[in-house]
XYZ file of C-alpha atoms in Angstrom:
637
model
C 42.599 18.584 37.636
C 43.947 19.788 34.269
C 42.043 20.171 31.051
C 43.110 16.751 29.693
C 42.154 14.869 32.859
C 38.757 16.577 32.771
C 38.288 15.522 29.166
C 38.817 11.820 29.966
C 36.651 12.146 33.089
C 33.806 13.573 31.019
C 34.135 10.680 28.558
C 33.800 8.216 31.440
C 30.660 9.938 32.591
C 28.972 9.259 29.202
C 30.066 5.579 29.242
C 33.345 5.828 27.322
C 36.133 4.655 29.640
C 39.394 4.496 27.712
C 42.218 2.228 28.839
C 45.836 3.477 28.907
C 46.782 2.565 25.304
C 43.569 4.042 23.900
C 44.208 7.249 25.867
C 47.703 7.409 24.460
C 46.304 7.370 20.907
C 43.761 10.042 21.792
C 46.290 12.354 23.533
C 48.792 12.372 20.663
C 48.626 15.810 18.927
C 51.700 16.779 16.922
C 53.383 14.556 14.307
C 52.344 11.424 12.441
C 50.660 8.546 14.244
C 49.905 4.989 13.186
C 47.388 2.994 15.253
C 47.118 -0.755 14.676
C 43.564 -1.576 15.787
C 42.479 -5.196 15.818
C 38.876 -6.537 15.709
C 36.693 -5.217 18.540
C 39.413 -2.952 19.856
C 37.274 0.182 19.843
C 38.974 1.948 16.969
C 35.904 4.118 16.075
C 35.720 5.180 19.726
C 39.424 6.092 19.671
C 39.102 8.012 16.399
C 36.096 10.058 17.520
C 37.606 10.663 20.937
C 40.840 11.766 19.315
C 38.967 14.234 17.070
C 37.113 15.563 20.160
C 40.405 15.833 22.090
C 41.954 17.896 19.293
C 39.044 20.330 19.425
C 38.467 20.377 23.209
C 41.952 20.063 24.689
C 44.355 21.083 21.900
C 41.871 23.797 20.813
C 42.182 23.015 17.123
C 39.371 24.714 15.064
C 36.986 22.088 13.693
C 37.525 23.295 10.094
C 41.161 22.256 10.395
C 40.256 18.591 10.898
C 39.804 16.138 8.037
C 38.310 12.753 8.947
C 38.293 10.168 6.131
C 36.381 6.863 6.208
C 35.842 4.171 3.565
C 32.064 4.126 3.431
C 29.299 6.742 3.602
C 27.690 4.822 6.482
C 30.940 4.931 8.460
C 31.261 8.678 7.848
C 27.708 9.308 9.058
C 28.301 7.113 12.108
C 31.581 8.922 12.859
C 29.870 12.326 12.684
C 26.955 11.164 14.825
C 29.249 9.715 17.505
C 31.447 12.849 17.460
C 28.397 15.077 17.945
C 27.334 13.058 21.050
C 30.645 13.565 22.824
C 30.831 16.094 25.712
C 31.443 19.681 24.564
C 31.180 18.884 20.796
C 27.576 18.888 19.631
C 26.185 18.699 16.070
C 27.474 22.084 14.896
C 31.125 21.478 15.726
C 30.902 17.918 14.443
C 29.562 19.128 11.106
C 32.305 21.809 10.939
C 34.922 19.064 10.609
C 35.491 17.876 7.028
C 34.207 14.273 7.319
C 33.552 11.846 4.492
C 34.781 9.053 2.240
C 37.840 9.482 0.057
C 35.533 9.993 -2.922
C 33.276 12.561 -1.266
C 36.124 14.599 0.224
C 38.072 14.672 -3.059
C 34.908 15.527 -5.013
C 34.419 18.577 -2.785
C 37.956 19.648 -3.533
C 37.314 19.387 -7.233
C 34.010 21.224 -7.047
C 35.533 24.069 -5.122
C 38.340 24.314 -7.718
C 36.257 23.947 -10.899
C 32.749 24.910 -9.867
C 31.377 21.767 -11.507
C 32.590 18.424 -12.805
C 31.234 16.090 -15.509
C 28.123 14.079 -14.574
C 29.027 10.774 -12.943
C 27.917 7.477 -14.407
C 25.609 5.532 -12.158
C 26.301 1.826 -11.825
C 23.713 0.726 -14.401
C 24.979 3.221 -16.992
C 28.590 2.118 -16.435
C 27.678 -1.557 -16.779
C 25.683 -0.921 -19.950
C 28.601 0.947 -21.502
C 31.001 -1.880 -20.707
C 28.524 -4.483 -21.982
C 28.132 -2.599 -25.260
C 31.935 -2.377 -25.722
C 32.276 -6.127 -25.116
C 29.513 -6.996 -27.535
C 30.863 -4.628 -30.188
C 34.091 -6.584 -29.950
C 32.376 -9.931 -30.440
C 32.181 -10.931 -26.786
C 29.112 -12.209 -24.963
C 28.844 -9.245 -22.597
C 27.470 -11.411 -19.721
C 27.631 -10.357 -16.086
C 30.918 -12.125 -15.377
C 32.651 -10.462 -18.340
C 31.225 -7.054 -17.331
C 32.352 -7.489 -13.713
C 35.819 -8.635 -14.804
C 36.373 -5.707 -17.151
C 35.133 -3.139 -14.645
C 37.355 -4.606 -11.932
C 40.404 -4.451 -14.205
C 39.678 -0.879 -15.317
C 39.147 0.206 -11.701
C 42.375 -1.492 -10.630
C 44.327 0.331 -13.343
C 42.878 3.728 -12.414
C 43.491 3.168 -8.732
C 47.135 2.593 -9.614
C 47.220 5.546 -12.058
C 47.741 3.303 -15.035
C 46.095 4.436 -18.268
C 45.610 2.705 -21.659
C 48.598 4.394 -23.360
C 50.926 3.058 -20.611
C 49.917 -0.576 -21.117
C 52.438 -2.621 -23.115
C 50.483 -5.717 -24.076
C 51.966 -8.816 -25.753
C 49.420 -11.467 -24.835
C 46.150 -11.412 -26.714
C 44.036 -11.132 -23.551
C 46.040 -8.043 -22.474
C 45.801 -6.532 -25.950
C 42.020 -7.047 -25.824
C 41.839 -5.407 -22.414
C 43.906 -2.409 -23.591
C 41.533 -1.963 -26.515
C 38.423 -2.191 -24.332
C 39.946 0.246 -21.801
C 40.733 2.735 -24.585
C 37.246 2.495 -26.036
C 35.766 2.960 -22.524
C 37.740 6.158 -21.977
C 36.939 7.495 -25.468
C 33.223 6.997 -24.934
C 33.382 8.753 -21.555
C 35.263 11.625 -23.128
C 32.736 11.931 -25.971
C 29.801 11.882 -23.544
C 31.642 14.206 -21.131
C 30.991 11.815 -18.255
C 33.082 10.510 -15.374
C 33.099 7.291 -13.379
C 33.833 7.233 -9.660
C 37.507 6.404 -10.094
C 37.891 9.636 -12.112
C 37.224 11.565 -8.912
C 40.448 10.145 -7.436
C 42.461 10.456 -10.632
C 41.402 14.086 -11.303
C 41.929 15.177 -7.709
C 45.440 13.730 -7.845
C 46.142 15.574 -11.091
C 44.756 18.827 -9.704
C 46.913 18.718 -6.571
C 50.018 17.739 -8.504
C 49.625 20.597 -11.029
C 48.197 23.395 -8.854
C 50.651 24.223 -6.042
C 48.372 27.030 -4.822
C 45.432 24.657 -4.278
C 47.720 22.080 -2.721
C 49.072 24.672 -0.299
C 45.557 25.921 0.485
C 44.345 22.495 1.545
C 47.647 21.670 3.257
C 47.104 24.661 5.504
C 43.364 23.963 5.982
C 43.671 20.240 6.816
C 46.254 20.618 9.617
C 45.096 17.379 11.224
C 44.094 14.380 9.120
C 42.553 11.230 10.591
C 41.980 8.202 8.321
C 40.061 5.074 9.253
C 40.616 1.588 7.721
C 43.934 2.641 6.233
C 44.821 -0.990 5.330
C 42.304 -0.622 2.483
C 43.940 2.470 0.913
C 45.027 2.148 -2.712
C 47.898 3.907 -4.498
C 46.047 7.024 -5.773
C 44.329 7.579 -2.401
C 47.651 7.264 -0.600
C 49.401 9.652 -2.989
C 46.673 12.323 -2.573
C 46.844 12.055 1.223
C 50.624 12.499 1.116
C 50.080 15.641 -0.984
C 47.590 16.988 1.598
C 49.444 16.023 4.767
C 52.123 18.786 4.569
C 51.644 19.558 8.259
C 52.846 16.081 9.147
C 49.879 15.631 11.522
C 48.566 12.530 9.833
C 46.928 9.886 11.971
C 46.062 6.584 10.324
C 44.140 3.724 11.950
C 43.909 0.262 10.503
C 44.432 -3.442 10.929
C 46.886 -5.169 8.623
C 45.180 -8.478 9.468
C 41.942 -7.221 7.887
C 43.339 -5.937 4.587
C 40.976 -7.627 2.078
C 40.693 -5.401 -0.979
C 43.799 -6.309 -2.958
C 41.598 -6.818 -6.079
C 40.780 -3.093 -5.915
C 44.416 -2.040 -5.553
C 44.660 -1.862 -1.746
C 48.109 -2.552 -0.411
C 48.676 -3.509 3.207
C 52.252 -2.248 2.805
C 51.019 1.348 3.090
C 50.044 0.630 6.671
C 52.969 -1.616 7.511
C 55.622 0.746 6.030
C 54.123 3.966 7.377
C 56.997 4.530 9.801
C 59.482 4.220 6.898
C 57.661 6.925 4.899
C 57.129 9.048 8.033
C 60.270 8.215 10.135
C 59.169 10.176 13.186
C 55.772 8.488 13.357
C 54.559 7.178 16.698
C 53.140 3.640 16.701
C 50.380 2.444 19.033
C 48.863 -1.070 18.997
C 45.361 -1.585 20.411
C 45.517 -5.258 21.441
C 42.400 -5.662 23.566
C 39.420 -7.291 21.805
C 36.228 -6.227 23.612
C 33.983 -8.161 21.213
C 34.719 -11.877 21.348
C 35.164 -14.649 23.861
C 38.685 -15.759 24.668
C 38.107 -19.011 22.701
C 37.283 -17.138 19.508
C 40.158 -14.709 19.980
C 42.663 -17.532 20.487
C 41.442 -19.430 17.444
C 41.604 -16.319 15.205
C 45.126 -15.522 16.441
C 46.260 -19.094 15.673
C 45.007 -18.676 12.056
C 46.396 -15.254 11.283
C 49.865 -15.875 12.757
C 50.698 -17.913 9.652
C 50.763 -14.655 7.611
C 54.261 -13.277 7.101
C 53.332 -9.759 5.967
C 51.879 -8.366 9.194
C 52.586 -6.481 12.405
C 53.045 -9.046 15.217
C 50.583 -8.366 18.017
C 49.298 -10.157 21.087
C 45.510 -9.754 20.994
C 43.924 -10.142 24.388
C 40.332 -10.514 25.457
C 38.580 -9.149 28.498
C 38.581 -12.493 30.279
C 35.134 -13.370 28.993
C 34.951 -17.129 28.360
C 32.510 -18.994 26.155
C 31.902 -22.130 24.109
C 34.589 -23.717 21.914
C 34.016 -23.197 18.228
C 32.560 -26.249 16.471
C 33.590 -27.769 13.138
C 30.949 -29.761 11.211
C 31.618 -31.909 8.155
C 28.295 -32.453 6.487
C 28.013 -34.688 3.404
C 27.300 -31.846 0.938
C 25.872 -28.317 0.629
C 22.305 -29.466 1.165
C 23.223 -31.233 4.371
C 25.177 -28.159 5.374
C 22.083 -25.933 4.902
C 19.905 -28.336 6.884
C 22.396 -28.425 9.798
C 22.545 -24.633 9.930
C 18.758 -24.345 10.003
C 18.538 -27.022 12.714
C 21.115 -25.075 14.771
C 19.272 -21.796 14.338
C 15.922 -23.334 15.219
C 17.315 -24.881 18.387
C 18.859 -21.548 19.486
C 15.671 -19.626 18.657
C 13.845 -22.029 20.926
C 16.261 -21.041 23.730
C 15.465 -17.326 23.281
C 18.030 -16.114 20.662
C 16.595 -13.589 18.176
C 17.007 -14.376 14.493
C 18.920 -11.142 13.929
C 21.733 -12.406 16.200
C 22.736 -15.052 13.586
C 24.983 -14.429 10.585
C 25.931 -16.936 7.882
C 29.166 -15.875 6.159
C 30.765 -17.165 2.979
C 33.668 -16.451 0.607
C 31.680 -15.876 -2.586
C 28.060 -15.228 -3.562
C 27.753 -18.575 -5.346
C 28.067 -20.429 -2.073
C 24.827 -19.257 -0.503
C 22.212 -20.355 -3.047
C 21.629 -23.788 -1.453
C 21.052 -22.255 1.961
C 18.656 -19.695 0.435
C 16.766 -22.529 -1.255
C 16.357 -24.262 2.099
C 15.458 -21.060 4.016
C 12.724 -20.316 1.489
C 11.403 -23.887 1.646
C 11.208 -23.656 5.434
C 9.823 -20.049 5.472
C 12.637 -18.686 7.626
C 13.176 -14.914 7.145
C 16.618 -13.592 6.181
C 18.289 -10.431 4.982
C 20.931 -10.195 2.327
C 23.066 -7.393 0.868
C 22.853 -5.861 -2.618
C 23.125 -8.373 -5.472
C 24.264 -11.268 -3.280
C 22.356 -14.518 -3.669
C 21.337 -13.960 -7.266
C 22.351 -17.455 -8.328
C 19.315 -17.867 -10.618
C 20.247 -14.708 -12.501
C 23.693 -15.866 -13.531
C 23.829 -15.999 -17.281
C 24.436 -19.758 -17.548
C 21.509 -20.436 -15.241
C 19.252 -18.003 -17.197
C 20.103 -19.943 -20.348
C 19.044 -23.246 -18.807
C 15.912 -21.741 -17.277
C 15.167 -20.261 -20.723
C 15.031 -23.802 -22.167
C 12.851 -24.950 -19.297
C 10.384 -22.047 -19.660
C 10.246 -22.271 -23.427
C 9.578 -26.014 -23.254
C 6.472 -25.285 -21.182
C 5.424 -22.057 -22.932
C 6.104 -21.773 -26.713
C 4.828 -18.107 -26.505
C 7.738 -17.038 -24.226
C 9.565 -14.661 -26.565
C 12.094 -13.514 -23.937
C 13.271 -17.087 -23.315
C 13.459 -17.776 -27.034
C 15.668 -14.744 -27.550
C 17.803 -15.893 -24.590
C 18.602 -19.380 -25.926
C 18.320 -19.120 -29.736
C 22.092 -18.961 -30.270
C 23.182 -20.937 -27.205
C 24.419 -23.173 -28.755
C 24.761 -21.330 -32.065
C 21.915 -21.619 -34.534
C 23.157 -18.564 -36.474
C 19.945 -16.600 -36.216
C 21.678 -13.205 -36.239
C 19.729 -10.962 -38.595
C 19.061 -7.652 -36.915
C 15.243 -7.667 -37.098
C 14.525 -11.392 -36.695
C 12.549 -10.859 -33.434
C 10.333 -8.259 -35.054
C 9.809 -10.546 -38.072
C 8.937 -13.427 -35.751
C 6.339 -11.400 -33.902
C 4.702 -10.411 -37.187
C 4.619 -14.049 -38.468
C 3.173 -15.279 -35.146
C 0.420 -12.689 -35.302
C -0.388 -13.543 -38.915
C -0.514 -17.270 -38.176
C -2.214 -16.746 -34.803
C 0.282 -19.268 -33.451
C 3.271 -19.665 -31.108
C 6.686 -18.106 -31.616
C 8.189 -21.602 -31.902
C 6.003 -22.473 -34.906
C 6.688 -19.072 -36.414
C 10.417 -19.737 -36.237
C 10.210 -22.087 -39.222
C 8.621 -19.332 -41.341
C 11.431 -16.775 -40.892
C 12.452 -15.436 -44.348
C 15.711 -16.405 -46.097
C 16.420 -19.452 -43.931
C 19.014 -21.752 -45.489
C 18.106 -25.433 -45.268
C 20.777 -26.179 -42.609
C 19.449 -23.348 -40.400
C 15.938 -24.674 -40.875
C 17.095 -28.145 -39.706
C 18.617 -26.597 -36.566
C 15.363 -24.855 -35.752
C 13.326 -27.980 -36.371
C 15.667 -29.864 -34.034
C 15.244 -27.129 -31.375
C 11.461 -27.488 -31.495
C 11.662 -31.261 -31.280
C 14.117 -31.009 -28.309
C 11.852 -28.618 -26.447
C 8.912 -31.041 -26.831
C 11.044 -33.749 -25.287
C 12.140 -31.488 -22.418
C 8.544 -30.587 -21.538
C 7.907 -34.092 -20.173
C 11.147 -34.423 -18.254
C 12.035 -33.836 -14.607
C 14.321 -30.816 -14.015
C 17.363 -33.080 -13.458
C 16.695 -34.978 -16.720
C 16.072 -31.748 -18.640
C 19.297 -30.216 -17.344
C 21.296 -33.246 -18.466
C 19.535 -33.201 -21.854
C 20.247 -29.490 -22.496
C 23.898 -29.930 -21.464
C 24.694 -33.095 -23.353
C 22.124 -33.660 -26.119
C 21.405 -30.099 -27.152
C 25.087 -29.245 -26.752
C 25.149 -26.510 -24.123
C 28.324 -27.908 -22.519
C 30.088 -27.741 -25.890
C 28.873 -24.179 -26.289
C 30.445 -23.282 -22.915
C 33.684 -25.139 -23.852
C 33.927 -23.062 -27.045
C 33.210 -19.933 -24.972
C 36.111 -20.787 -22.612
C 38.453 -21.238 -25.600
C 37.402 -17.952 -27.195
C 37.547 -15.768 -24.045
C 40.357 -17.406 -22.103
C 38.163 -17.529 -18.983
C 38.560 -20.245 -16.354
C 36.755 -23.413 -17.326
C 35.957 -24.137 -13.651
C 34.420 -20.689 -13.234
C 32.271 -20.931 -16.354
C 30.970 -24.451 -15.667
C 30.524 -24.056 -11.897
C 26.990 -22.602 -12.018
C 25.749 -25.705 -13.865
C 27.325 -28.043 -11.285
C 25.554 -26.032 -8.601
C 22.274 -26.112 -10.504
C 22.571 -29.921 -10.553
C 22.186 -29.858 -6.789
C 19.294 -27.342 -6.890
C 17.089 -29.340 -9.306
C 17.331 -32.579 -7.359
C 14.082 -33.419 -5.535
C 11.801 -31.662 -8.039
C 9.678 -33.937 -10.221
C 8.251 -31.416 -12.655
C 9.724 -28.429 -14.484
C 6.782 -26.259 -13.449
C 7.432 -26.953 -9.750
C 11.068 -25.997 -10.095
C 10.289 -22.833 -12.060
C 7.731 -21.838 -9.408
C 10.402 -22.363 -6.779
C 12.828 -20.110 -8.672
C 10.143 -17.373 -8.956
C 9.523 -17.630 -5.258
C 13.295 -17.359 -4.542
C 13.503 -14.160 -6.610
C 10.520 -12.660 -4.813
C 11.907 -13.460 -1.408
C 15.334 -12.061 -2.359
C 13.739 -8.818 -3.438
C 12.190 -8.453 0.022
C 15.316 -9.685 1.800
C 17.312 -6.739 0.403
C 14.879 -4.219 1.861
C 14.905 -5.549 5.424
C 17.345 -5.887 8.279
C 15.220 -8.540 9.967
C 15.978 -12.246 10.050
C 19.138 -14.259 9.659
C 21.928 -12.180 8.120
C 23.577 -13.646 4.991
C 26.725 -11.985 3.643
C 30.184 -12.465 2.193
C 33.313 -11.968 4.284
C 33.866 -8.686 2.456
C 30.403 -7.321 3.337
C 30.651 -8.540 6.969
C 33.738 -6.503 7.693
C 33.125 -4.040 10.543
C 30.034 -5.863 11.789
C 29.517 -8.242 14.739
C 27.038 -10.973 15.595
C 26.324 -13.122 18.591
C 26.439 -16.341 16.527
C 28.409 -16.767 13.296
C 28.244 -19.757 10.913
C 30.936 -19.912 8.210
C 30.011 -22.175 5.299
C 31.833 -23.819 2.420
C 35.215 -24.197 4.114
C 36.718 -26.326 1.354
C 39.827 -25.966 -0.768
C 39.013 -23.935 -3.861
C 36.521 -21.780 -1.958
C 38.536 -20.870 1.166
C 41.148 -20.157 -0.116
C 39.414 -19.383 -3.400
C 40.705 -21.184 -6.500
C 41.698 -17.815 -8.018
C 44.221 -17.349 -5.214
C 45.591 -20.827 -5.748
C 46.275 -19.926 -9.414
C 47.426 -16.327 -8.770
C 50.865 -15.488 -10.169
C 51.557 -13.805 -6.796
C 50.260 -16.821 -4.928
C 51.928 -16.092 -1.588
C 50.273 -12.633 -1.383
C 46.961 -13.946 -2.640
C 46.895 -16.750 0.003
C 47.717 -14.269 2.750
C 44.740 -12.148 1.697
C 42.509 -15.272 1.661
C 43.620 -16.027 5.221
C 42.839 -12.475 6.205
C 39.346 -12.935 4.755
C 38.845 -16.017 6.859
C 40.138 -14.075 9.870
C 37.629 -11.319 9.233
C 34.876 -13.960 9.148
C 36.006 -15.560 12.434
C 36.271 -12.281 14.276
C 32.726 -11.174 13.522
C 31.599 -13.685 16.229
C 30.991 -12.432 19.734
C 29.811 -15.592 21.513
C 29.495 -18.639 19.273
C 31.252 -19.790 16.081
C 30.315 -22.707 13.862
C 32.434 -23.828 10.890
C 31.156 -26.077 8.072
C 33.355 -28.016 5.705
C 31.249 -30.298 3.399
C 32.856 -33.521 2.197
C 31.312 -33.018 -1.279
C 30.905 -29.740 -3.164
C 29.095 -29.354 -6.446
C 28.706 -33.118 -6.547
C 32.429 -33.854 -6.255
C 34.608 -34.869 -3.340
C 36.616 -31.994 -1.935
C 39.430 -31.385 0.531
C 38.807 -29.311 3.679
C 40.173 -25.790 3.631
C 43.850 -25.890 4.467
C 43.224 -23.068 6.941
C 41.363 -25.521 9.149
C 44.681 -27.267 9.834
C 46.162 -24.052 11.154
C 44.527 -23.981 14.596
C 44.242 -26.436 17.460
C 41.033 -28.329 16.609
C 39.067 -29.145 19.749
C 36.010 -29.781 17.652
C 32.898 -31.843 17.311
C 32.890 -33.335 13.822
C 29.751 -35.084 12.625
C 28.051 -36.259 9.460
């Protein structure tokens, strides 16, 4: 028995039997290699086994291996798995250069320069962007901050800098100005953001041939996971490093879902054109899902044109047909999901085996409301589910709170100029506090005593106080309608849309959703108590991994669950309305279909799809993707 046969025999002994195609990917040593690895095909096993094979069989020193992943968690998992393989152990596993693109490139920069500027953390970066927006007369709300950060990140990932932008449209001119100001502030503070790591590493390797040659000789074998998510600057750096030609990339073109960050599935699909002697291997066996789920997913993704054709097979494991439900609205959808989960818990399924997936964060708030009402535990990722912290919702809640508590200074500051009442003087809040203390009264009463108030401003403040008194006796639904129509909040949002050029649907959507949330509450205090409870539960839900898993398609990538429920399968959500309006609509729709595919393929045993007939109070069409597979479904009200 030769060394290679012994290697695969040892893997089998520790429970890692590799089939013929997987072994082919592991055995390949010299020259470029592209591995197309579909959902549940064992790509992490193949990658770690390949790294072990290079060290054990090909006798490549560990320090000559570079293993790149897309997340810190994936890098840690990769190193842990590698260390557990026969003949490797923790020391050899740690001797390989393993990490994310950012961490690997940061190490290169630190070795070259000794130190780099301090990196912004997320909060600092967001505060900087918010300040820039407000200094330029914008609102600086979360949506604007997210939008600007995404655009700046996209530019940097494509090596596009402010001086290269030729802007004719006002919105593009504004963006160029904000981008310039952002870079100038960073330069003045001598700080970097995370994208600067990629940009500066690219510049270093382009300019310094000696450093480029040093790392080209060191990283003789490069293995990259999730290559379908690579962006331009990452790809260009890897090409600079891969002088040996021994570049192995693993990915799935059908799971490329980060176009908004600059990822391009073409880098995976066109790999053999850039590296003409590259070997191609396709891992087509899905070990995760039942045949019914595999067939359904294949029927959806085959509509994409920009992909590598592949025949995904299962292991022969059969299961239930997926089920499509068409509830009347989001509330009925949430109730049905909870009924399903309760029935399966009764039959012995643990809560952690359930995942509810959705296209965007806004879609989950109704389900969270219902889960909290019924005291069912759940876990959620990062900032997902923070519906009640969206700026439009905080404005409305500010009116509700102030109506019940005239001493609520934070809420008063939140709503005073929404709509505009022109209370802009820099120290008005300080003056208000002083007046309230002197009068021993509420902040609302003190408002009318602010100095230098013109008569028309005084009338606006008197009207505000009168309106708040009216709201205090209303139900939440009545109060919401009153703030929107009578106080003029809808007009304020319409003016905001005109000034910023943002999508009207996107700006108004939270209020339509709030309309559903307030129904059923008789008193403002009850609803505000419910919101406080939601926020408390969410805080705990982010710290735990117990309970029903709630997450977006993006966050679910790479995970698997026994039972998956996909909600909000309506046109405008899946595919998202942004894709329907995208100037590159064909590409955008293909990515939306890939997102849906990612959601489907998280399911191991059972899959439930939900397409409400009404969404945000309006009739909607089912997602067009639902027409793309053979529907042997049970539809019910």
